[in-house]
PDB file of C-alpha atoms and ligand atoms in Angstrom:
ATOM      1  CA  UNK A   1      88.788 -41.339 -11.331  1.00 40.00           C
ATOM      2  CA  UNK A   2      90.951 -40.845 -14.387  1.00 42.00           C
ATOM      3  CA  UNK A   3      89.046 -44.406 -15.776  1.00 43.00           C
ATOM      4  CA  UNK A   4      85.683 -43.032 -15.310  1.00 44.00           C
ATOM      5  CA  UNK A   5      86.599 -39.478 -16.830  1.00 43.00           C
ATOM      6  CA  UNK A   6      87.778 -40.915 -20.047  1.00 44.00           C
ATOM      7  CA  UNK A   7      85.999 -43.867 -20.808  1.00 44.00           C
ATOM      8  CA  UNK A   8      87.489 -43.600 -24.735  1.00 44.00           C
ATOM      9  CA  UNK A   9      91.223 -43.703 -23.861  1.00 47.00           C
ATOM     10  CA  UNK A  10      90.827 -46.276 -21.496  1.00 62.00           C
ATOM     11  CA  UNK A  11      88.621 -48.886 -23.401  1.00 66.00           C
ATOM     12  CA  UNK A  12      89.722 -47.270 -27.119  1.00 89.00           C
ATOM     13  CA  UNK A  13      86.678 -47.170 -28.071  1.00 94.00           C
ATOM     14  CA  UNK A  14      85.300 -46.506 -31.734  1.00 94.00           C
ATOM     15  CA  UNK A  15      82.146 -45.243 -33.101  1.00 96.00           C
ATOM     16  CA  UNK A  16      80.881 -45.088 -37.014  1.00 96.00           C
ATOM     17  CA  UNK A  17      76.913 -43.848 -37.734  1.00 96.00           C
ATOM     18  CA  UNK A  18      74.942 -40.741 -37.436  1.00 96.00           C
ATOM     19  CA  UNK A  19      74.576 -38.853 -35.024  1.00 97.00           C
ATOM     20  CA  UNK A  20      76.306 -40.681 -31.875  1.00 97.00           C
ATOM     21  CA  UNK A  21      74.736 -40.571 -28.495  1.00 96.00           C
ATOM     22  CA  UNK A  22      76.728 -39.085 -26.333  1.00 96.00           C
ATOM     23  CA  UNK A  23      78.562 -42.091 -24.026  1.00 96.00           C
ATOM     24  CA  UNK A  24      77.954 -42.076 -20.203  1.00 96.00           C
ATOM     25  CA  UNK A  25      80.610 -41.853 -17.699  1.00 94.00           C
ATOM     26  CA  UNK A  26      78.368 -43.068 -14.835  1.00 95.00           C
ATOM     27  CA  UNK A  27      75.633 -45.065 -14.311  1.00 95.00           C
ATOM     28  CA  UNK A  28      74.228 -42.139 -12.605  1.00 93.00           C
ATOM     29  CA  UNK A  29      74.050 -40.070 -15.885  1.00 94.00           C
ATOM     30  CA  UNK A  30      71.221 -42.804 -17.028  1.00 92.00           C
ATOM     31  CA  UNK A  31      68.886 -41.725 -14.488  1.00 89.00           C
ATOM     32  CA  UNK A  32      69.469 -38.081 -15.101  1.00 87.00           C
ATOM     33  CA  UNK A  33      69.769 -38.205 -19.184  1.00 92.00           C
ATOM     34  CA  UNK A  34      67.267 -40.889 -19.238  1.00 89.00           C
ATOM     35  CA  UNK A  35      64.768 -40.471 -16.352  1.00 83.00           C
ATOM     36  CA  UNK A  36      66.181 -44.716 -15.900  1.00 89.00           C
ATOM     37  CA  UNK A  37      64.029 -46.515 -13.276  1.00 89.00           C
ATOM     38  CA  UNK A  38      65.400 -46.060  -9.874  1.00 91.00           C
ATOM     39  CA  UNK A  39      64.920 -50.348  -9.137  1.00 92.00           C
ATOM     40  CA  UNK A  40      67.324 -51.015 -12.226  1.00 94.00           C
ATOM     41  CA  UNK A  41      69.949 -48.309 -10.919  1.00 94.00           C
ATOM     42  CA  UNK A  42      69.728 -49.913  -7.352  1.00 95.00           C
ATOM     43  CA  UNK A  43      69.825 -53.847  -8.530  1.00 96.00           C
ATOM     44  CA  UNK A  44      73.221 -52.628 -10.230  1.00 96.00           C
ATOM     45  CA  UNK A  45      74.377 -51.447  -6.912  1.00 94.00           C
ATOM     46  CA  UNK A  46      73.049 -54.401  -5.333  1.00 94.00           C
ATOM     47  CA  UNK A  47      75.268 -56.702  -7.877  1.00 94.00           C
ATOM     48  CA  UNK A  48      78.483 -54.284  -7.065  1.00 94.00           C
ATOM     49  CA  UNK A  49      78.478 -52.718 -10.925  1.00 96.00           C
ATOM     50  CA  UNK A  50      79.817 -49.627  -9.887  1.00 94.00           C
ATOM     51  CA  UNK A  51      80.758 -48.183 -13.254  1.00 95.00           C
ATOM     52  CA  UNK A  52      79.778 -48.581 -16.768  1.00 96.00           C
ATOM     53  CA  UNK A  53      82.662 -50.685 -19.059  1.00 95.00           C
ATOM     54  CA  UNK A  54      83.648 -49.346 -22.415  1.00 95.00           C
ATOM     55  CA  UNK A  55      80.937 -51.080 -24.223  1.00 97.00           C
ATOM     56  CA  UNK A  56      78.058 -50.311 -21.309  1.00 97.00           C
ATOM     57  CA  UNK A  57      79.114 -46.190 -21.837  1.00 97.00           C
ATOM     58  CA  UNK A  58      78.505 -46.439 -25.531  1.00 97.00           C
ATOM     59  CA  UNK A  59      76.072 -48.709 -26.147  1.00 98.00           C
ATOM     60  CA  UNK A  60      73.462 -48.483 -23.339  1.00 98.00           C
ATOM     61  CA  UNK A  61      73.120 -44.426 -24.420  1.00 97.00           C
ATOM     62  CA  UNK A  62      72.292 -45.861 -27.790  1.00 98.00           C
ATOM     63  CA  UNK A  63      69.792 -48.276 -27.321  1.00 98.00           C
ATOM     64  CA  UNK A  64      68.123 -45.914 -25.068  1.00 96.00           C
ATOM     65  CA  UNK A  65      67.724 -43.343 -28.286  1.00 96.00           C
ATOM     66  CA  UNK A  66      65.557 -46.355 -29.773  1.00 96.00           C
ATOM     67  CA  UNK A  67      69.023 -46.685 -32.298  1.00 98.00           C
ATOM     68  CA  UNK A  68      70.181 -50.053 -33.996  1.00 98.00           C
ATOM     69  CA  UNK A  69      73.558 -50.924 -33.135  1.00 98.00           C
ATOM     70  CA  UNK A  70      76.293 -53.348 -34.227  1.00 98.00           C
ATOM     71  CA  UNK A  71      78.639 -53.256 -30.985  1.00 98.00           C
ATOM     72  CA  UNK A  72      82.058 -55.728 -31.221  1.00 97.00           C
ATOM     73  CA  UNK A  73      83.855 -55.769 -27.865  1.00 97.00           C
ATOM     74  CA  UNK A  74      85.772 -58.403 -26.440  1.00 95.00           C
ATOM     75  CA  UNK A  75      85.001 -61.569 -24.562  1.00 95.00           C
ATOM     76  CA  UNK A  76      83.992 -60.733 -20.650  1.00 95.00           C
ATOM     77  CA  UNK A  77      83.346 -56.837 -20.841  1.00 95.00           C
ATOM     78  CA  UNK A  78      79.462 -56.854 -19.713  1.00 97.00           C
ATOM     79  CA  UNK A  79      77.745 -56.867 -22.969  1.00 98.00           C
ATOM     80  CA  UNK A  80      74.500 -58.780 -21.584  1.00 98.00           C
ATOM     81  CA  UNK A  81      74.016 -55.642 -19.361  1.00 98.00           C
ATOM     82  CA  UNK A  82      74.864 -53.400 -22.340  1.00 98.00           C
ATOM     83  CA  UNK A  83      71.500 -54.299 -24.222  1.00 98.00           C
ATOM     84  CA  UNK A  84      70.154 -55.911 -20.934  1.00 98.00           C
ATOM     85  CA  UNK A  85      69.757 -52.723 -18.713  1.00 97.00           C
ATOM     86  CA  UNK A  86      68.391 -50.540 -22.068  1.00 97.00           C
ATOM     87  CA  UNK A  87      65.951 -53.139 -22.807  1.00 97.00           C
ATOM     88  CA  UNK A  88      64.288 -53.358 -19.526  1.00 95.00           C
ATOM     89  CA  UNK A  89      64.353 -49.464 -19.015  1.00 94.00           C
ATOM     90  CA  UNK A  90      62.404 -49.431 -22.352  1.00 93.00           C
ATOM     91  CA  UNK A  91      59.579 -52.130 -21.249  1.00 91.00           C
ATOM     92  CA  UNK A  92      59.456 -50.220 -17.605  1.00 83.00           C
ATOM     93  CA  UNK A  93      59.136 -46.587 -18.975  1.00 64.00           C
ATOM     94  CA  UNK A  94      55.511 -45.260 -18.563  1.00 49.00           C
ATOM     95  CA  UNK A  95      54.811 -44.990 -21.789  1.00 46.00           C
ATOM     96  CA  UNK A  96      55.650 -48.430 -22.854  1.00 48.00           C
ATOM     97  CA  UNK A  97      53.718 -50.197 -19.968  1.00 48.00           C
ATOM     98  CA  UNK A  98      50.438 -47.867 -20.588  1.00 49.00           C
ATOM     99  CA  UNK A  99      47.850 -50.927 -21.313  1.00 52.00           C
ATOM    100  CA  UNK A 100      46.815 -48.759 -24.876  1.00 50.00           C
ATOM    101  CA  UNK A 101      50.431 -48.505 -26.038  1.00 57.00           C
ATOM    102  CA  UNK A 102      52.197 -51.952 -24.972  1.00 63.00           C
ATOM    103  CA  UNK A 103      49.783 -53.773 -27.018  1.00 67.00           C
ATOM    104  CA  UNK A 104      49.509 -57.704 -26.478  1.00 79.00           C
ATOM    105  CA  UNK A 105      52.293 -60.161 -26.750  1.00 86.00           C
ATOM    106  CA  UNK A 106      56.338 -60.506 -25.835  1.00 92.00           C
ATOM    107  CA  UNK A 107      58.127 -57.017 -26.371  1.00 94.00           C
ATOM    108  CA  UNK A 108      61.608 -58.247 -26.487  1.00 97.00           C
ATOM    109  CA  UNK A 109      63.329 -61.223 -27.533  1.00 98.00           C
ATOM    110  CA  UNK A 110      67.293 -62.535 -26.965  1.00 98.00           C
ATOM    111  CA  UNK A 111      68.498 -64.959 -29.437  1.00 98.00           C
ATOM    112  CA  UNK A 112      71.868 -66.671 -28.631  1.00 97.00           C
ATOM    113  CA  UNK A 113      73.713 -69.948 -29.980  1.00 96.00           C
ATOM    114  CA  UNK A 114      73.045 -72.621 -27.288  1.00 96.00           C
ATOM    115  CA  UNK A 115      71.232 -72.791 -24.146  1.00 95.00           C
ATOM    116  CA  UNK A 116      74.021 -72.849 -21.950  1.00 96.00           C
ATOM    117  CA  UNK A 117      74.535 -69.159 -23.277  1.00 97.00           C
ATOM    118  CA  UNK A 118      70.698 -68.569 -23.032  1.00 97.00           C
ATOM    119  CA  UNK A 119      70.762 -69.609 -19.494  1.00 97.00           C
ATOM    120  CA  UNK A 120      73.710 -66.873 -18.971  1.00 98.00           C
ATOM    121  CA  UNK A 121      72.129 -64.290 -20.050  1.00 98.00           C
ATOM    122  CA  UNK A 122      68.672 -65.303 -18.232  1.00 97.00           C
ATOM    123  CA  UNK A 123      70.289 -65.219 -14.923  1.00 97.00           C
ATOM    124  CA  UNK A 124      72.242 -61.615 -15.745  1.00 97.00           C
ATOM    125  CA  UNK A 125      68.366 -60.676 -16.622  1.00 96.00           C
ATOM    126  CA  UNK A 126      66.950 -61.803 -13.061  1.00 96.00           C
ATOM    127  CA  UNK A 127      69.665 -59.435 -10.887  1.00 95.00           C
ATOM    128  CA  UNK A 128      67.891 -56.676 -12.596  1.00 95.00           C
ATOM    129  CA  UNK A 129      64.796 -57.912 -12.384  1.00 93.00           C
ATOM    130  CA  UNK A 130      65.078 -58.320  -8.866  1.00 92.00           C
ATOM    131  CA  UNK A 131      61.706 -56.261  -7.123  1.00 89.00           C
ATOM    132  CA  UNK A 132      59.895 -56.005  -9.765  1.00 87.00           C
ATOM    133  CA  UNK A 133      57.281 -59.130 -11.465  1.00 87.00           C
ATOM    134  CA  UNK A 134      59.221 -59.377 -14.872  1.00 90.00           C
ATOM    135  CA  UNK A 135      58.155 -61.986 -16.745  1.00 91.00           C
ATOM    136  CA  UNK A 136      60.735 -63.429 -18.158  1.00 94.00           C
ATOM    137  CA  UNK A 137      61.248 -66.751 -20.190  1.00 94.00           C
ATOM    138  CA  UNK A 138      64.147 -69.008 -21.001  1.00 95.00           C
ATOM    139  CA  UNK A 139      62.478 -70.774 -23.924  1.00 92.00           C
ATOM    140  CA  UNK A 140      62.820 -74.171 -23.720  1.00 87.00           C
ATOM    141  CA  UNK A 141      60.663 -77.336 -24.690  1.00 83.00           C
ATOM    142  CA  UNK A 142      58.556 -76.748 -21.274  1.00 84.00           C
ATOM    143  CA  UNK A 143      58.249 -73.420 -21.952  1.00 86.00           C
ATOM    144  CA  UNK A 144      57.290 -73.293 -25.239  1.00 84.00           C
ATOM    145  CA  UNK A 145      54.316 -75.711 -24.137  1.00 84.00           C
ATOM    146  CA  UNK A 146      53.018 -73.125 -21.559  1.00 85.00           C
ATOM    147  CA  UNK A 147      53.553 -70.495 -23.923  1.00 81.00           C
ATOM    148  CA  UNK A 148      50.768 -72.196 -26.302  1.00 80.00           C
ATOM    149  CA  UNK A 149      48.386 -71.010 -23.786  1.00 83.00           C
ATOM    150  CA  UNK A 150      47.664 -67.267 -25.500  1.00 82.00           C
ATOM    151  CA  UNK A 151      46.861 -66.108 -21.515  1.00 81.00           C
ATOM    152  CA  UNK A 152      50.807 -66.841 -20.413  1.00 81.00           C
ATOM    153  CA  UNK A 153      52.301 -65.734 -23.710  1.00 80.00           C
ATOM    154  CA  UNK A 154      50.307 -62.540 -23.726  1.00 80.00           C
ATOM    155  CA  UNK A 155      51.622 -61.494 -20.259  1.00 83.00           C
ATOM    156  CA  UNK A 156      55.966 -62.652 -20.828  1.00 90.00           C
ATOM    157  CA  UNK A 157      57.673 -59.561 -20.926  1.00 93.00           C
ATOM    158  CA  UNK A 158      61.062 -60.770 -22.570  1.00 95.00           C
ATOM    159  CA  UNK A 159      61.817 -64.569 -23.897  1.00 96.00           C
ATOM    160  CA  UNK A 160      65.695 -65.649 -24.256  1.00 97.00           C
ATOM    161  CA  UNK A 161      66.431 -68.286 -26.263  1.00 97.00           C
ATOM    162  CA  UNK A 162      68.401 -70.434 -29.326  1.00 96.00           C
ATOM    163  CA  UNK A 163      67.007 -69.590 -32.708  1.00 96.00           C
ATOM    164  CA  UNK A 164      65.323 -72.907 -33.223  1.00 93.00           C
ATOM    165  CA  UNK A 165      63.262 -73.501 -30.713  1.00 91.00           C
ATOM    166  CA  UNK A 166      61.593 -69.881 -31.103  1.00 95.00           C
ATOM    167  CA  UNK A 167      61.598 -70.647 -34.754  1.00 95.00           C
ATOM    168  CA  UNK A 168      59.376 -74.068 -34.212  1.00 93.00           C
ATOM    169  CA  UNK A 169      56.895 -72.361 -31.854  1.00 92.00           C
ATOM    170  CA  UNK A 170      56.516 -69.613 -34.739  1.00 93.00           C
ATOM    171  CA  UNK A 171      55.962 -71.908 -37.042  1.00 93.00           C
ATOM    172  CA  UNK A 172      53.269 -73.525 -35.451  1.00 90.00           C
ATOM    173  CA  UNK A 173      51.384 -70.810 -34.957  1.00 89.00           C
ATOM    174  CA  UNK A 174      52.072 -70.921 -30.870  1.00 88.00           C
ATOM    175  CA  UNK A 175      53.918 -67.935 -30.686  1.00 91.00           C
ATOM    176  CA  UNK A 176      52.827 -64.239 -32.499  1.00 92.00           C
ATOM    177  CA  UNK A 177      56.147 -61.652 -32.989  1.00 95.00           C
ATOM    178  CA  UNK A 178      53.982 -58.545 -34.097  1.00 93.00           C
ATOM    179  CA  UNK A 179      54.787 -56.740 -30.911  1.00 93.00           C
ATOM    180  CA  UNK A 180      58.260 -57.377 -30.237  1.00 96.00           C
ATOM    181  CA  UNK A 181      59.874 -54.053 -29.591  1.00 96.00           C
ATOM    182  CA  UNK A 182      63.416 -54.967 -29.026  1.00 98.00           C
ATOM    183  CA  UNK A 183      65.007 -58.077 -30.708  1.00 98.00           C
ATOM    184  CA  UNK A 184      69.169 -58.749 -29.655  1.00 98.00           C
ATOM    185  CA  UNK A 185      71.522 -60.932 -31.377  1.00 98.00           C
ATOM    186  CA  UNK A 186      74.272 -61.731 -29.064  1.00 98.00           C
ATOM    187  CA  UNK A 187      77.792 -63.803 -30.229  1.00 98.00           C
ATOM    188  CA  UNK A 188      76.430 -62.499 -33.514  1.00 97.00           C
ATOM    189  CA  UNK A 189      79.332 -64.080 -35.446  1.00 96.00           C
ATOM    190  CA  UNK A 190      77.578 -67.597 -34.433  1.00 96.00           C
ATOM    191  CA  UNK A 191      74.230 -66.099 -35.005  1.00 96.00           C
ATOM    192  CA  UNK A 192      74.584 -64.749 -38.830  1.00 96.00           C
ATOM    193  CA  UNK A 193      77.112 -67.878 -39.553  1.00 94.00           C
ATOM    194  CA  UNK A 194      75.416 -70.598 -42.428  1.00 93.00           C
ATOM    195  CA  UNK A 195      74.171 -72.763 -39.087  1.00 92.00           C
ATOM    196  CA  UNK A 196      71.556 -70.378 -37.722  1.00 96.00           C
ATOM    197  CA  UNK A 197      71.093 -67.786 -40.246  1.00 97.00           C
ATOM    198  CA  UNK A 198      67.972 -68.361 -42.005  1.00 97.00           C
ATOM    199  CA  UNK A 199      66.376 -69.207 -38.205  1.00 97.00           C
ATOM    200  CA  UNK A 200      67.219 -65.861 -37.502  1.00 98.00           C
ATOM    201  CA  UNK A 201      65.885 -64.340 -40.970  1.00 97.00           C
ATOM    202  CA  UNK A 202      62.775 -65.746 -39.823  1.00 97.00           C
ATOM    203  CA  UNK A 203      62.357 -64.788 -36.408  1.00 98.00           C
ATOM    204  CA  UNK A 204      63.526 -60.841 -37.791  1.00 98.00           C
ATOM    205  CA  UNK A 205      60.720 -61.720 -40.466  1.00 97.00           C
ATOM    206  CA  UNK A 206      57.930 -62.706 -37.606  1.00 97.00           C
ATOM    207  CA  UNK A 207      58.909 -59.735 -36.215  1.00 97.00           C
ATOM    208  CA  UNK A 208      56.873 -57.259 -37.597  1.00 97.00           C
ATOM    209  CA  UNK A 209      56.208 -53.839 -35.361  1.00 96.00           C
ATOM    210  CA  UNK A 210      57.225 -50.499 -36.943  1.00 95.00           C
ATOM    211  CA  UNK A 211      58.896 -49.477 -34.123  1.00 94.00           C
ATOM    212  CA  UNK A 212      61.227 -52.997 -34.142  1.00 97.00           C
ATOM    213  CA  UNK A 213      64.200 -51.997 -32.477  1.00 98.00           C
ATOM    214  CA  UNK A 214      67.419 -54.127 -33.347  1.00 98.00           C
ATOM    215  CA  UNK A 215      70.696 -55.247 -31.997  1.00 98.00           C
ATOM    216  CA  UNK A 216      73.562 -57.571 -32.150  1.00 98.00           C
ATOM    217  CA  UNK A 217      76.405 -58.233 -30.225  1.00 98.00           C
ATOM    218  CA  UNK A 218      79.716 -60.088 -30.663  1.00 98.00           C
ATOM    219  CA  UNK A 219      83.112 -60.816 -29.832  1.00 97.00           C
ATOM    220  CA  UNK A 220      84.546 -59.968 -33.026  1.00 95.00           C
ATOM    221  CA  UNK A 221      82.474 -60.297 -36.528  1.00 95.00           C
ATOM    222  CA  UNK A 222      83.808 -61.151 -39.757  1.00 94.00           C
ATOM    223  CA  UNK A 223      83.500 -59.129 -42.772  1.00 94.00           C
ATOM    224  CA  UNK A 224      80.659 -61.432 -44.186  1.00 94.00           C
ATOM    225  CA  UNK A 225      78.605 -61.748 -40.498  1.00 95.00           C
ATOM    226  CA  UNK A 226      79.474 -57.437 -40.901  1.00 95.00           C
ATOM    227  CA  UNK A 227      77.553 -57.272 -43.862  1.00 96.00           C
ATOM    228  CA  UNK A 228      74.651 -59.199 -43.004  1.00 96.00           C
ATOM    229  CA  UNK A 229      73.808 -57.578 -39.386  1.00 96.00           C
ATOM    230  CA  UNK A 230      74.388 -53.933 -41.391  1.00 95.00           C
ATOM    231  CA  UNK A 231      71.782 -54.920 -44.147  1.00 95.00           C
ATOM    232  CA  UNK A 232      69.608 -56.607 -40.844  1.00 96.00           C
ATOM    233  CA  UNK A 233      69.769 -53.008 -38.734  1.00 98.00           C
ATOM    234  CA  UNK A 234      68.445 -49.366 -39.998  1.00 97.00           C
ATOM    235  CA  UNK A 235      70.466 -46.238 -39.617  1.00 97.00           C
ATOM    236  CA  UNK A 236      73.166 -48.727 -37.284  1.00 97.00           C
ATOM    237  CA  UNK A 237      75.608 -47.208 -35.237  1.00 98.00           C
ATOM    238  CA  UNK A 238      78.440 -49.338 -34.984  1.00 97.00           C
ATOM    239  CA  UNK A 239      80.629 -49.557 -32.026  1.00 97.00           C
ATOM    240  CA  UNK A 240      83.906 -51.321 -31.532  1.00 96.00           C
ATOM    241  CA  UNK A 241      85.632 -51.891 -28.401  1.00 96.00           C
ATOM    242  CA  UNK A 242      89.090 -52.807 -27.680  1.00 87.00           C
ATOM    243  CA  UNK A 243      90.655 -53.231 -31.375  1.00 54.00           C
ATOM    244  CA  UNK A 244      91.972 -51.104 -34.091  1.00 52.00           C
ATOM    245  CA  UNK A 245      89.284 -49.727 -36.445  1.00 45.00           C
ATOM    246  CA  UNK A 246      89.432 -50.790 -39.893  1.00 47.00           C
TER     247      UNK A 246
HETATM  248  P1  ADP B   1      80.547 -60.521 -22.385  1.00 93.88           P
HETATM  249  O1  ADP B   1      79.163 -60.897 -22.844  1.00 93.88           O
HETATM  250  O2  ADP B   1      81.035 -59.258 -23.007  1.00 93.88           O
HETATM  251  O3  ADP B   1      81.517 -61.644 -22.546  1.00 93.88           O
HETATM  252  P2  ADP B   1      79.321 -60.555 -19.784  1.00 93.88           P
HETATM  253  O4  ADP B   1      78.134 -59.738 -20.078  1.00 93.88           O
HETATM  254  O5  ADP B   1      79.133 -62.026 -19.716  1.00 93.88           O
HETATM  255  O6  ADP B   1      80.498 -60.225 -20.821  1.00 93.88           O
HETATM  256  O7  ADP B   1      79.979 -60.000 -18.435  1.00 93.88           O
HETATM  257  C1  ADP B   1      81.148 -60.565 -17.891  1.00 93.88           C
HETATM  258  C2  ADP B   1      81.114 -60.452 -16.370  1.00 93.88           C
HETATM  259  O8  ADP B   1      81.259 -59.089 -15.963  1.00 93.88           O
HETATM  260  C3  ADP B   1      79.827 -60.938 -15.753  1.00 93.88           C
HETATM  261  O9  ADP B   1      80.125 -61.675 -14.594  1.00 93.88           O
HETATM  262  C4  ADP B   1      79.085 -59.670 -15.392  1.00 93.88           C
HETATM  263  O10 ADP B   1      78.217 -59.889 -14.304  1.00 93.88           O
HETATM  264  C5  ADP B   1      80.220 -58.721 -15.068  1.00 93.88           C
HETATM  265  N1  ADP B   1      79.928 -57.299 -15.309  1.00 93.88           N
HETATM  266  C6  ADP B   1      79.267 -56.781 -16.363  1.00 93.88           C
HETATM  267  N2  ADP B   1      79.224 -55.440 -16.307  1.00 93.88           N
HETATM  268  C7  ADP B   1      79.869 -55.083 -15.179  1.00 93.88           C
HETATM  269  C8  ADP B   1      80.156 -53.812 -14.544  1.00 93.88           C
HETATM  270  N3  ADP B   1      79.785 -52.663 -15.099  1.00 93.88           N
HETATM  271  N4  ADP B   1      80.842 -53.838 -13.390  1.00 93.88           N
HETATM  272  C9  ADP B   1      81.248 -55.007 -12.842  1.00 93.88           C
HETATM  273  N5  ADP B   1      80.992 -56.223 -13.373  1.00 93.88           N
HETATM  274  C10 ADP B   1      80.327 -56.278 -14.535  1.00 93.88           C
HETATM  275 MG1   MG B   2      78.291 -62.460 -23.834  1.00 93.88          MG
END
């Protein structure tokens, strides 16, 4: 009880930005604050999450306000379902499934640094998929063939993948960013390092919709990997998990 009732203490937990969403103690709060679909709320049942970790209570409230966020917490503390579970609440809510406001193309995109990681996070994204037809893509050299057909591509709901493969279909002209909603950086320290950084310029550059919302996520980020994701996000809230603030 006492772990659930004080969710700060426990994970010493550390916010910096405007106008903090208040953290969750429960799962259960999301459906209440949130109006979360039930089917997301019952696959985390199903998969025995029973409460939300340090970085799930702070950052899930977040990205359901629509905020950027820079959120550091260590190694193994569920941050796949921290922008996972947000993400697909966004693409399931009414609003954003109405055919005049989802528009036509992929609303949210994962970028992470290999495709054993990719393939991770894919399989995190299919337990909460589970009873509902996501569409959901781990972008590969297969995939990215399909995905030249404009019928397929116009109907994926969220692609995961390394930055250079999604950079080579853009670049070709096979794959259109304008209505990605949601774009997540995750092991951002690997993402923003010399390796994949201008990739990932130019997938944040393809992606071009006003109401772009973004995200990374990392172990721990170095000043210089700091600076770039805070001049990447607008307004950020920044939340670290687990280590003294600086
Ligand atoms: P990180 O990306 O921070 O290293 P992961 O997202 O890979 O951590 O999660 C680590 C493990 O914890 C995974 O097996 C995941 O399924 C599990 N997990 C995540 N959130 C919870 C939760 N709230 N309750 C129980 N297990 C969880
Ligand atoms: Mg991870």
């Amino acid at each position: 009880r006492d772990e659930d009732s004080h969710p700060r203490q426990k994970h010493r937990v550390t916010t910096k930005g405007a106008d903090v969403p208040q953290h969750i103690d429960s799962f259960e709060a999301l459906r209440e604050r949130y109006q979360i679909p039930q089917r997301l709320l019952a696959n985390l049942q199903l998969n025995d999450y029973k409460h939300p970790t340090g970085i799930q209570s702070y950052g899930i409230p977040i990205l359901m306000k629509s905020r950027d966020l820079a959120a550091i917490s260590p190694t193994g503390t569920g941050k796949t379902l921290s922008y996972l579970l947000p993400v697909m609440a966004a693409l399931e809510s009414p609003i954003s499934s109405s055919k005049s406001d989802a528009g036509v193309g992929v609303r949210a995109i994962v970028l992470a640094p290999t495709r054993e990681l990719a393939h991770q996070i894919h399989n995190e994204c299919l337990k909460l998929a589970a009873g509902r037809k996501w569409r959901i893509v781990l972008f590969s050299k297969a995939t990215a063939s399909t995905l030249s057909d404009r019928n397929v591509r116009d109907k994926v709901d969220i692609i995961i993948s390394t930055p250079l493969r999604l950079v080579a279909s853009v670049q070709e002209g096979n794959l259109n960013l304008n209505n990605v909603r949601h774009l997540i950086l995750d092991e951002a320290d690997r993402m923003l390092d010399p390796e994949f950084l201008s990739q990932v310029q130019e997938i944040v550059a393809a992606c071009t919709h006003p109401t772009l919302q973004k995200a990374v996520f990392s172990a721990t980020l170095p000043a210089g990997a700091e600076k770039i994701a805070m001049g990447m996000l607008r307004d950020p809230i920044r939340v670290v998990v687990g280590l003294k603030d600086t």
